[in-house]
Amino acid sequence: MEYVEPSEKRRVVSELLVTSLKSLSETDTRCSEFWQFRRKDTEFCAYLRRLLNSPVFTILMICSISLNAIFLAVETDYCLRLSSSTFFALTDTLILSIYTTEFLLKVYVDPIAYWKDGYNVLDAVILLVALILYASSSGAATHFHSWEMAKGLQALRILKLIKYSKGMRVFTQALGQMVKTVMYVLILLFLLMFIFAILGHGLYGDPETGDTENWGNMEAAFLTLFSLVTVDGWTDLQEELEDHGFTNSHVFTIVFILLGFFVFFNMFIGVVIIKMQDSTQKYERECKAAKKAAVWAKKQAILKKQQEEVSKLTHEQKTIQYKAFSELVDNFKKTLHHSDSIVVEDFCVSIPFIDLYLTALDLQDDTVDRLQDLYCEMLGILNTILEDMEEKSLPDPEKIQK
């Protein structure tokens, strides 16, 4: 066999990877170009996308889902259901038609990206279940138990609220993220319960002298330990053990409660709280980023409007010969309104610069006051020196007379 150096192998592998990536990108580009070429109703799709993302449509869907929940709750009254069966059937058909219209519009606007969102897939599954139940509602209405099951499954429509509530989406994402960590805690708790179930069955599950109702087999032992780990009626279980003569059983019960409830159960709650805090902080950061982006977009819109006004005035200046620049400025002031927003980015009009400038003026005034005091002191000293010099220059008789 021919020997190939490692560097040559790496070079060949890198070339193959680059070639495969280029082919994939070219294929993706061709597919997108083909799809864009086939799509002729881009303006209509853009209109539908704006409609689906508008607050009015969101409020309409939230109201429809809320009304559906109210009607499902009211329909549980047997007498009211029989007396208003036609009304409930019409409302159910109307709400289901709204859900179907929403689904068809979203699939029409973007049939590929729609299925990439998990919430859209959930909506599609809920709609499919609702359509199946609606198609078989006539047969289910004849049997009470079948009707109850059908209405119970129709209550899944309320889950559509998750998509239209950002807070619910954050909570759902937090639940999905903490499932893995919570599973480890539950597995450890199950192992602990398994060990104590075998130990409790061996200690207190004797068919003749033991507590067979609570510790007679593994199923009963697990149910008893579940009651202990939730601290629900553990005193009654302990009294039953003591009634059967197991006076030292309180050690077993206390040790399991300490490990199961105070350690693993509180650990489970701690994991849930930590994940919820992380999701809440992430949600707050996203809200701040969205708010900042909205402010930046508004600022850019204002700047664009100002640039258009300036370009318009410049064009008018070229077409109309003003006598002076002040006339141009006066004409610009006439176009302004009290509600116009003006973005000023000069450093001299910012709040920090004004604060610094006022501080500098105060220091300057203080410096001028000190200089004036020094000048007064200098004048006093010079005046004293002149008086001393005059006294020294006078003759003695004059000094005496003076």
GROMACS .gro file of N, CA, C and O in nm, residues 208-286:
model
  316
  208GLU      N    1  -4.848  -1.244   5.885
  208GLU     CA    2  -4.916  -1.280   6.010
  208GLU      C    3  -4.914  -1.168   6.112
  208GLU      O    4  -5.018  -1.135   6.171
  209THR      N    5  -4.799  -1.108   6.134
  209THR     CA    6  -4.787  -1.005   6.239
  209THR      C    7  -4.764  -0.865   6.185
  209THR      O    8  -4.761  -0.770   6.264
  210GLY      N    9  -4.744  -0.850   6.059
  210GLY     CA   10  -4.711  -0.720   6.002
  210GLY      C   11  -4.832  -0.642   5.952
  210GLY      O   12  -4.946  -0.688   5.960
  211ASP      N   13  -4.803  -0.521   5.898
  211ASP     CA   14  -4.906  -0.434   5.842
  211ASP      C   15  -4.918  -0.465   5.693
  211ASP      O   16  -4.857  -0.400   5.608
  212THR      N   17  -4.996  -0.565   5.660
  212THR     CA   18  -5.007  -0.609   5.520
  212THR      C   19  -5.082  -0.510   5.432
  212THR      O   20  -5.063  -0.508   5.311
  213GLU      N   21  -5.165  -0.428   5.492
  213GLU     CA   22  -5.240  -0.331   5.412
  213GLU      C   23  -5.149  -0.224   5.352
  213GLU      O   24  -5.170  -0.179   5.239
  214ASN      N   25  -5.047  -0.183   5.426
  214ASN     CA   26  -4.957  -0.076   5.379
  214ASN      C   27  -4.822  -0.129   5.333
  214ASN      O   28  -4.756  -0.062   5.253
  215TRP      N   29  -4.778  -0.246   5.380
  215TRP     CA   30  -4.644  -0.297   5.348
  215TRP      C   31  -4.648  -0.442   5.302
  215TRP      O   32  -4.544  -0.507   5.295
  216GLY      N   33  -4.766  -0.490   5.264
  216GLY     CA   34  -4.776  -0.632   5.229
  216GLY      C   35  -4.712  -0.667   5.097
  216GLY      O   36  -4.665  -0.779   5.078
  217ASN      N   37  -4.706  -0.578   5.002
  217ASN     CA   38  -4.643  -0.603   4.872
  217ASN      C   39  -4.577  -0.474   4.824
  217ASN      O   40  -4.588  -0.369   4.888
  218MET      N   41  -4.510  -0.480   4.709
  218MET     CA   42  -4.436  -0.364   4.658
  218MET      C   43  -4.530  -0.250   4.617
  218MET      O   44  -4.498  -0.132   4.637
  219GLU      N   45  -4.644  -0.284   4.561
  219GLU     CA   46  -4.738  -0.180   4.522
  219GLU      C   47  -4.788  -0.100   4.643
  219GLU      O   48  -4.788   0.023   4.643
  220ALA      N   49  -4.828  -0.173   4.749
  220ALA     CA   50  -4.874  -0.105   4.870
  220ALA      C   51  -4.761  -0.028   4.936
  220ALA      O   52  -4.782   0.082   4.989
  221ALA      N   53  -4.638  -0.083   4.932
  221ALA     CA   54  -4.524  -0.013   4.992
  221ALA      C   55  -4.494   0.116   4.917
  221ALA      O   56  -4.464   0.220   4.979
  222PHE      N   57  -4.503   0.113   4.784
  222PHE     CA   58  -4.477   0.235   4.706
  222PHE      C   59  -4.584   0.341   4.735
  222PHE      O   60  -4.552   0.460   4.746
  223LEU      N   61  -4.709   0.299   4.745
  223LEU     CA   62  -4.815   0.396   4.777
  223LEU      C   63  -4.795   0.455   4.916
  223LEU      O   64  -4.815   0.576   4.938
  224THR      N   65  -4.752   0.373   5.010
  224THR     CA   66  -4.726   0.423   5.145
  224THR      C   67  -4.610   0.521   5.146
  224THR      O   68  -4.617   0.627   5.210
  225LEU      N   69  -4.504   0.489   5.073
  225LEU     CA   70  -4.389   0.580   5.067
  225LEU      C   71  -4.423   0.709   4.993
  225LEU      O   72  -4.369   0.815   5.026
  226PHE      N   73  -4.512   0.700   4.894
  226PHE     CA   74  -4.555   0.823   4.827
  226PHE      C   75  -4.630   0.914   4.924
  226PHE      O   76  -4.614   1.037   4.920
  227SER      N   77  -4.711   0.855   5.010
  227SER     CA   78  -4.780   0.935   5.113
  227SER      C   79  -4.680   0.996   5.210
  227SER      O   80  -4.696   1.111   5.254
  228LEU      N   81  -4.575   0.922   5.241
  228LEU     CA   82  -4.474   0.974   5.333
  228LEU      C   83  -4.392   1.086   5.269
  228LEU      O   84  -4.358   1.184   5.335
  229VAL      N   85  -4.359   1.071   5.140
  229VAL     CA   86  -4.275   1.171   5.076
  229VAL      C   87  -4.351   1.302   5.053
  229VAL      O   88  -4.292   1.410   5.045
  230THR      N   89  -4.483   1.294   5.044
  230THR     CA   90  -4.565   1.415   5.035
  230THR      C   91  -4.612   1.464   5.172
  230THR      O   92  -4.684   1.564   5.178
  231VAL      N   93  -4.574   1.392   5.279
  231VAL     CA   94  -4.609   1.426   5.417
  231VAL      C   95  -4.761   1.440   5.429
  231VAL      O   96  -4.813   1.533   5.490
  232ASP      N   97  -4.833   1.348   5.366
  232ASP     CA   98  -4.980   1.350   5.369
  232ASP      C   99  -5.028   1.230   5.450
  232ASP      O  100  -5.025   1.115   5.403
  233GLY      N  101  -5.070   1.254   5.573
  233GLY     CA  102  -5.122   1.148   5.658
  233GLY      C  103  -5.016   1.053   5.710
  233GLY      O  104  -5.045   0.936   5.737
  234TRP      N  105  -4.892   1.102   5.724
  234TRP     CA  106  -4.786   1.013   5.770
  234TRP      C  107  -4.804   0.976   5.918
  234TRP      O  108  -4.760   0.869   5.961
  235THR      N  109  -4.874   1.061   5.994
  235THR     CA  110  -4.897   1.027   6.135
  235THR      C  111  -4.992   0.908   6.148
  235THR      O  112  -4.974   0.822   6.236
  236ASP      N  113  -5.092   0.899   6.059
  236ASP     CA  114  -5.182   0.784   6.062
  236ASP      C  115  -5.109   0.655   6.026
  236ASP      O  116  -5.133   0.548   6.087
  237LEU      N  117  -5.020   0.663   5.928
  237LEU     CA  118  -4.942   0.545   5.891
  237LEU      C  119  -4.850   0.501   6.005
  237LEU      O  120  -4.834   0.380   6.030
  238GLN      N  121  -4.793   0.599   6.074
  238GLN     CA  122  -4.707   0.565   6.186
  238GLN      C  123  -4.786   0.503   6.301
  238GLN      O  124  -4.740   0.408   6.367
  239GLU      N  125  -4.906   0.552   6.325
  239GLU     CA  126  -4.989   0.495   6.432
  239GLU      C  127  -5.030   0.351   6.400
  239GLU      O  128  -5.036   0.265   6.489
  240GLU      N  129  -5.054   0.324   6.270
  240GLU     CA  130  -5.088   0.186   6.233
  240GLU      C  131  -4.971   0.092   6.257
  240GLU      O  132  -4.989  -0.023   6.301
  241LEU      N  133  -4.850   0.139   6.226
  241LEU     CA  134  -4.733   0.056   6.254
  241LEU      C  135  -4.716   0.032   6.404
  241LEU      O  136  -4.685  -0.080   6.448
  242GLU      N  137  -4.738   0.134   6.483
  242GLU     CA  138  -4.725   0.118   6.628
  242GLU      C  139  -4.835   0.029   6.683
  242GLU      O  140  -4.813  -0.045   6.782
  243ASP      N  141  -4.954   0.032   6.623
  243ASP     CA  142  -5.061  -0.058   6.667
  243ASP      C  143  -5.028  -0.204   6.641
  243ASP      O  144  -5.075  -0.293   6.714
  244HIS      N  145  -4.948  -0.230   6.537
  244HIS     CA  146  -4.906  -0.366   6.508
  244HIS      C  147  -4.785  -0.408   6.589
  244HIS      O  148  -4.732  -0.518   6.568
  245GLY      N  149  -4.738  -0.322   6.679
  245GLY     CA  150  -4.628  -0.360   6.768
  245GLY      C  151  -4.491  -0.315   6.724
  245GLY      O  152  -4.392  -0.347   6.791
  246PHE      N  153  -4.480  -0.238   6.617
  246PHE     CA  154  -4.350  -0.190   6.569
  246PHE      C  155  -4.321  -0.054   6.635
  246PHE      O  156  -4.345   0.053   6.577
  247THR      N  157  -4.271  -0.059   6.757
  247THR     CA  158  -4.250   0.065   6.835
  247THR      C  159  -4.129   0.143   6.786
  247THR      O  160  -4.122   0.265   6.806
  248ASN      N  161  -4.035   0.077   6.723
  248ASN     CA  162  -3.916   0.146   6.672
  248ASN      C  163  -3.931   0.190   6.526
  248ASN      O  164  -3.832   0.229   6.463
  249SER      N  165  -4.050   0.182   6.472
  249SER     CA  166  -4.070   0.216   6.331
  249SER      C  167  -4.060   0.366   6.305
  249SER      O  168  -4.047   0.408   6.190
  250HIS      N  169  -4.068   0.447   6.412
  250HIS     CA  170  -4.060   0.592   6.390
  250HIS      C  171  -3.924   0.634   6.336
  250HIS      O  172  -3.912   0.736   6.268
  251VAL      N  173  -3.820   0.556   6.366
  251VAL     CA  174  -3.687   0.586   6.310
  251VAL      C  175  -3.690   0.570   6.158
  251VAL      O  176  -3.639   0.656   6.082
  252PHE      N  177  -3.748   0.460   6.111
  252PHE     CA  178  -3.762   0.436   5.967
  252PHE      C  179  -3.841   0.549   5.900
  252PHE      O  180  -3.802   0.602   5.795
  253THR      N  181  -3.952   0.588   5.961
  253THR     CA  182  -4.039   0.691   5.902
  253THR      C  183  -3.969   0.826   5.897
  253THR      O  184  -3.972   0.898   5.795
  254ILE      N  185  -3.902   0.865   6.006
  254ILE     CA  186  -3.836   0.996   6.012
  254ILE      C  187  -3.720   1.003   5.914
  254ILE      O  188  -3.701   1.105   5.844
  255VAL      N  189  -3.641   0.895   5.905
  255VAL     CA  190  -3.528   0.896   5.812
  255VAL      C  191  -3.576   0.910   5.668
  255VAL      O  192  -3.521   0.988   5.589
  256PHE      N  193  -3.684   0.836   5.631
  256PHE     CA  194  -3.733   0.847   5.494
  256PHE      C  195  -3.792   0.986   5.465
  256PHE      O  196  -3.773   1.040   5.356
  257ILE      N  197  -3.863   1.043   5.562
  257ILE     CA  198  -3.919   1.177   5.540
  257ILE      C  199  -3.808   1.280   5.526
  257ILE      O  200  -3.815   1.371   5.441
  258LEU      N  201  -3.702   1.267   5.606
  258LEU     CA  202  -3.590   1.361   5.595
  258LEU      C  203  -3.523   1.352   5.458
  258LEU      O  204  -3.489   1.454   5.397
  259LEU      N  205  -3.503   1.229   5.410
  259LEU     CA  206  -3.437   1.213   5.281
  259LEU      C  207  -3.532   1.242   5.165
  259LEU      O  208  -3.494   1.310   5.069
  260GLY      N  209  -3.653   1.190   5.174
  260GLY     CA  210  -3.745   1.204   5.061
  260GLY      C  211  -3.806   1.341   5.046
  260GLY      O  212  -3.811   1.396   4.936
  261PHE      N  213  -3.852   1.396   5.159
  261PHE     CA  214  -3.922   1.525   5.151
  261PHE      C  215  -3.826   1.643   5.163
  261PHE      O  216  -3.823   1.730   5.075
  262PHE      N  217  -3.745   1.647   5.267
  262PHE     CA  218  -3.661   1.763   5.291
  262PHE      C  219  -3.541   1.773   5.198
  262PHE      O  220  -3.482   1.879   5.185
  263VAL      N  221  -3.504   1.663   5.132
  263VAL     CA  222  -3.390   1.667   5.040
  263VAL      C  223  -3.437   1.663   4.896
  263VAL      O  224  -3.424   1.761   4.821
  264PHE      N  225  -3.495   1.552   4.853
  264PHE     CA  226  -3.527   1.535   4.712
  264PHE      C  227  -3.648   1.618   4.669
  264PHE      O  228  -3.647   1.679   4.561
  265PHE      N  229  -3.752   1.622   4.751
  265PHE     CA  230  -3.870   1.699   4.713
  265PHE      C  231  -3.839   1.848   4.706
  265PHE      O  232  -3.879   1.918   4.612
  266ASN      N  233  -3.765   1.899   4.805
  266ASN     CA  234  -3.726   2.040   4.800
  266ASN      C  235  -3.624   2.067   4.690
  266ASN      O  236  -3.619   2.178   4.634
  267MET      N  237  -3.541   1.967   4.658
  267MET     CA  238  -3.450   1.981   4.545
  267MET      C  239  -3.528   1.996   4.415
  267MET      O  240  -3.492   2.078   4.328
  268PHE      N  241  -3.633   1.919   4.401
  268PHE     CA  242  -3.719   1.930   4.283
  268PHE      C  243  -3.778   2.070   4.271
  268PHE      O  244  -3.777   2.132   4.164
  269ILE      N  245  -3.828   2.123   4.382
  269ILE     CA  246  -3.885   2.259   4.381
  269ILE      C  247  -3.777   2.362   4.349
  269ILE      O  248  -3.799   2.458   4.275
  270GLY      N  249  -3.656   2.343   4.404
  270GLY     CA  250  -3.547   2.436   4.376
  270GLY      C  251  -3.509   2.439   4.230
  270GLY      O  252  -3.483   2.546   4.173
  271VAL      N  253  -3.505   2.322   4.166
  271VAL     CA  254  -3.473   2.317   4.023
  271VAL      C  255  -3.577   2.391   3.941
  271VAL      O  256  -3.545   2.467   3.849
  272VAL      N  257  -3.704   2.373   3.975
  272VAL     CA  258  -3.811   2.442   3.903
  272VAL      C  259  -3.798   2.594   3.919
  272VAL      O  260  -3.810   2.670   3.822
  273ILE      N  261  -3.770   2.639   4.041
  273ILE     CA  262  -3.759   2.783   4.066
  273ILE      C  263  -3.641   2.843   3.990
  273ILE      O  264  -3.650   2.951   3.931
  274ILE      N  265  -3.526   2.771   3.990
  274ILE     CA  266  -3.407   2.822   3.920
  274ILE      C  267  -3.433   2.834   3.771
  274ILE      O  268  -3.399   2.936   3.708
  275LYS      N  269  -3.495   2.732   3.713
  275LYS     CA  270  -3.523   2.737   3.569
  275LYS      C  271  -3.622   2.848   3.536
  275LYS      O  272  -3.608   2.917   3.434
  276MET      N  273  -3.720   2.869   3.622
  276MET     CA  274  -3.816   2.976   3.598
  276MET      C  275  -3.750   3.113   3.608
  276MET      O  276  -3.780   3.205   3.531
  277GLN      N  277  -3.658   3.130   3.703
  277GLN     CA  278  -3.587   3.257   3.714
  277GLN      C  279  -3.501   3.282   3.592
  277GLN      O  280  -3.496   3.395   3.541
  278ASP      N  281  -3.432   3.179   3.543
  278ASP     CA  282  -3.351   3.196   3.422
  278ASP      C  283  -3.438   3.234   3.302
  278ASP      O  284  -3.402   3.324   3.224
  279SER      N  285  -3.551   3.169   3.288
  279SER     CA  286  -3.640   3.201   3.176
  279SER      C  287  -3.698   3.342   3.190
  279SER      O  288  -3.710   3.415   3.091
  280THR      N  289  -3.729   3.382   3.313
  280THR     CA  290  -3.782   3.517   3.335
  280THR      C  291  -3.678   3.623   3.303
  280THR      O  292  -3.708   3.725   3.240
  281GLN      N  293  -3.554   3.600   3.344
  281GLN     CA  294  -3.447   3.695   3.313
  281GLN      C  295  -3.422   3.702   3.163
  281GLN      O  296  -3.400   3.811   3.108
  282LYS      N  297  -3.426   3.588   3.096
  282LYS     CA  298  -3.410   3.589   2.951
  282LYS      C  299  -3.524   3.664   2.884
  282LYS      O  300  -3.502   3.741   2.788
  283TYR      N  301  -3.645   3.646   2.934
  283TYR     CA  302  -3.761   3.717   2.879
  283TYR      C  303  -3.747   3.868   2.900
  283TYR      O  304  -3.778   3.947   2.809
  284GLU      N  305  -3.697   3.909   3.016
  284GLU     CA  306  -3.677   4.052   3.042
  284GLU      C  307  -3.570   4.110   2.951
  284GLU      O  308  -3.585   4.222   2.900
  285ARG      N  309  -3.463   4.034   2.928
  285ARG     CA  310  -3.360   4.082   2.836
  285ARG      C  311  -3.414   4.096   2.695
  285ARG      O  312  -3.382   4.193   2.623
  286GLU      N  313  -3.495   4.000   2.651
  286GLU     CA  314  -3.554   4.010   2.518
  286GLU      C  315  -3.648   4.130   2.508
  286GLU      O  316  -3.651   4.198   2.405
   0.00000   0.00000   0.00000
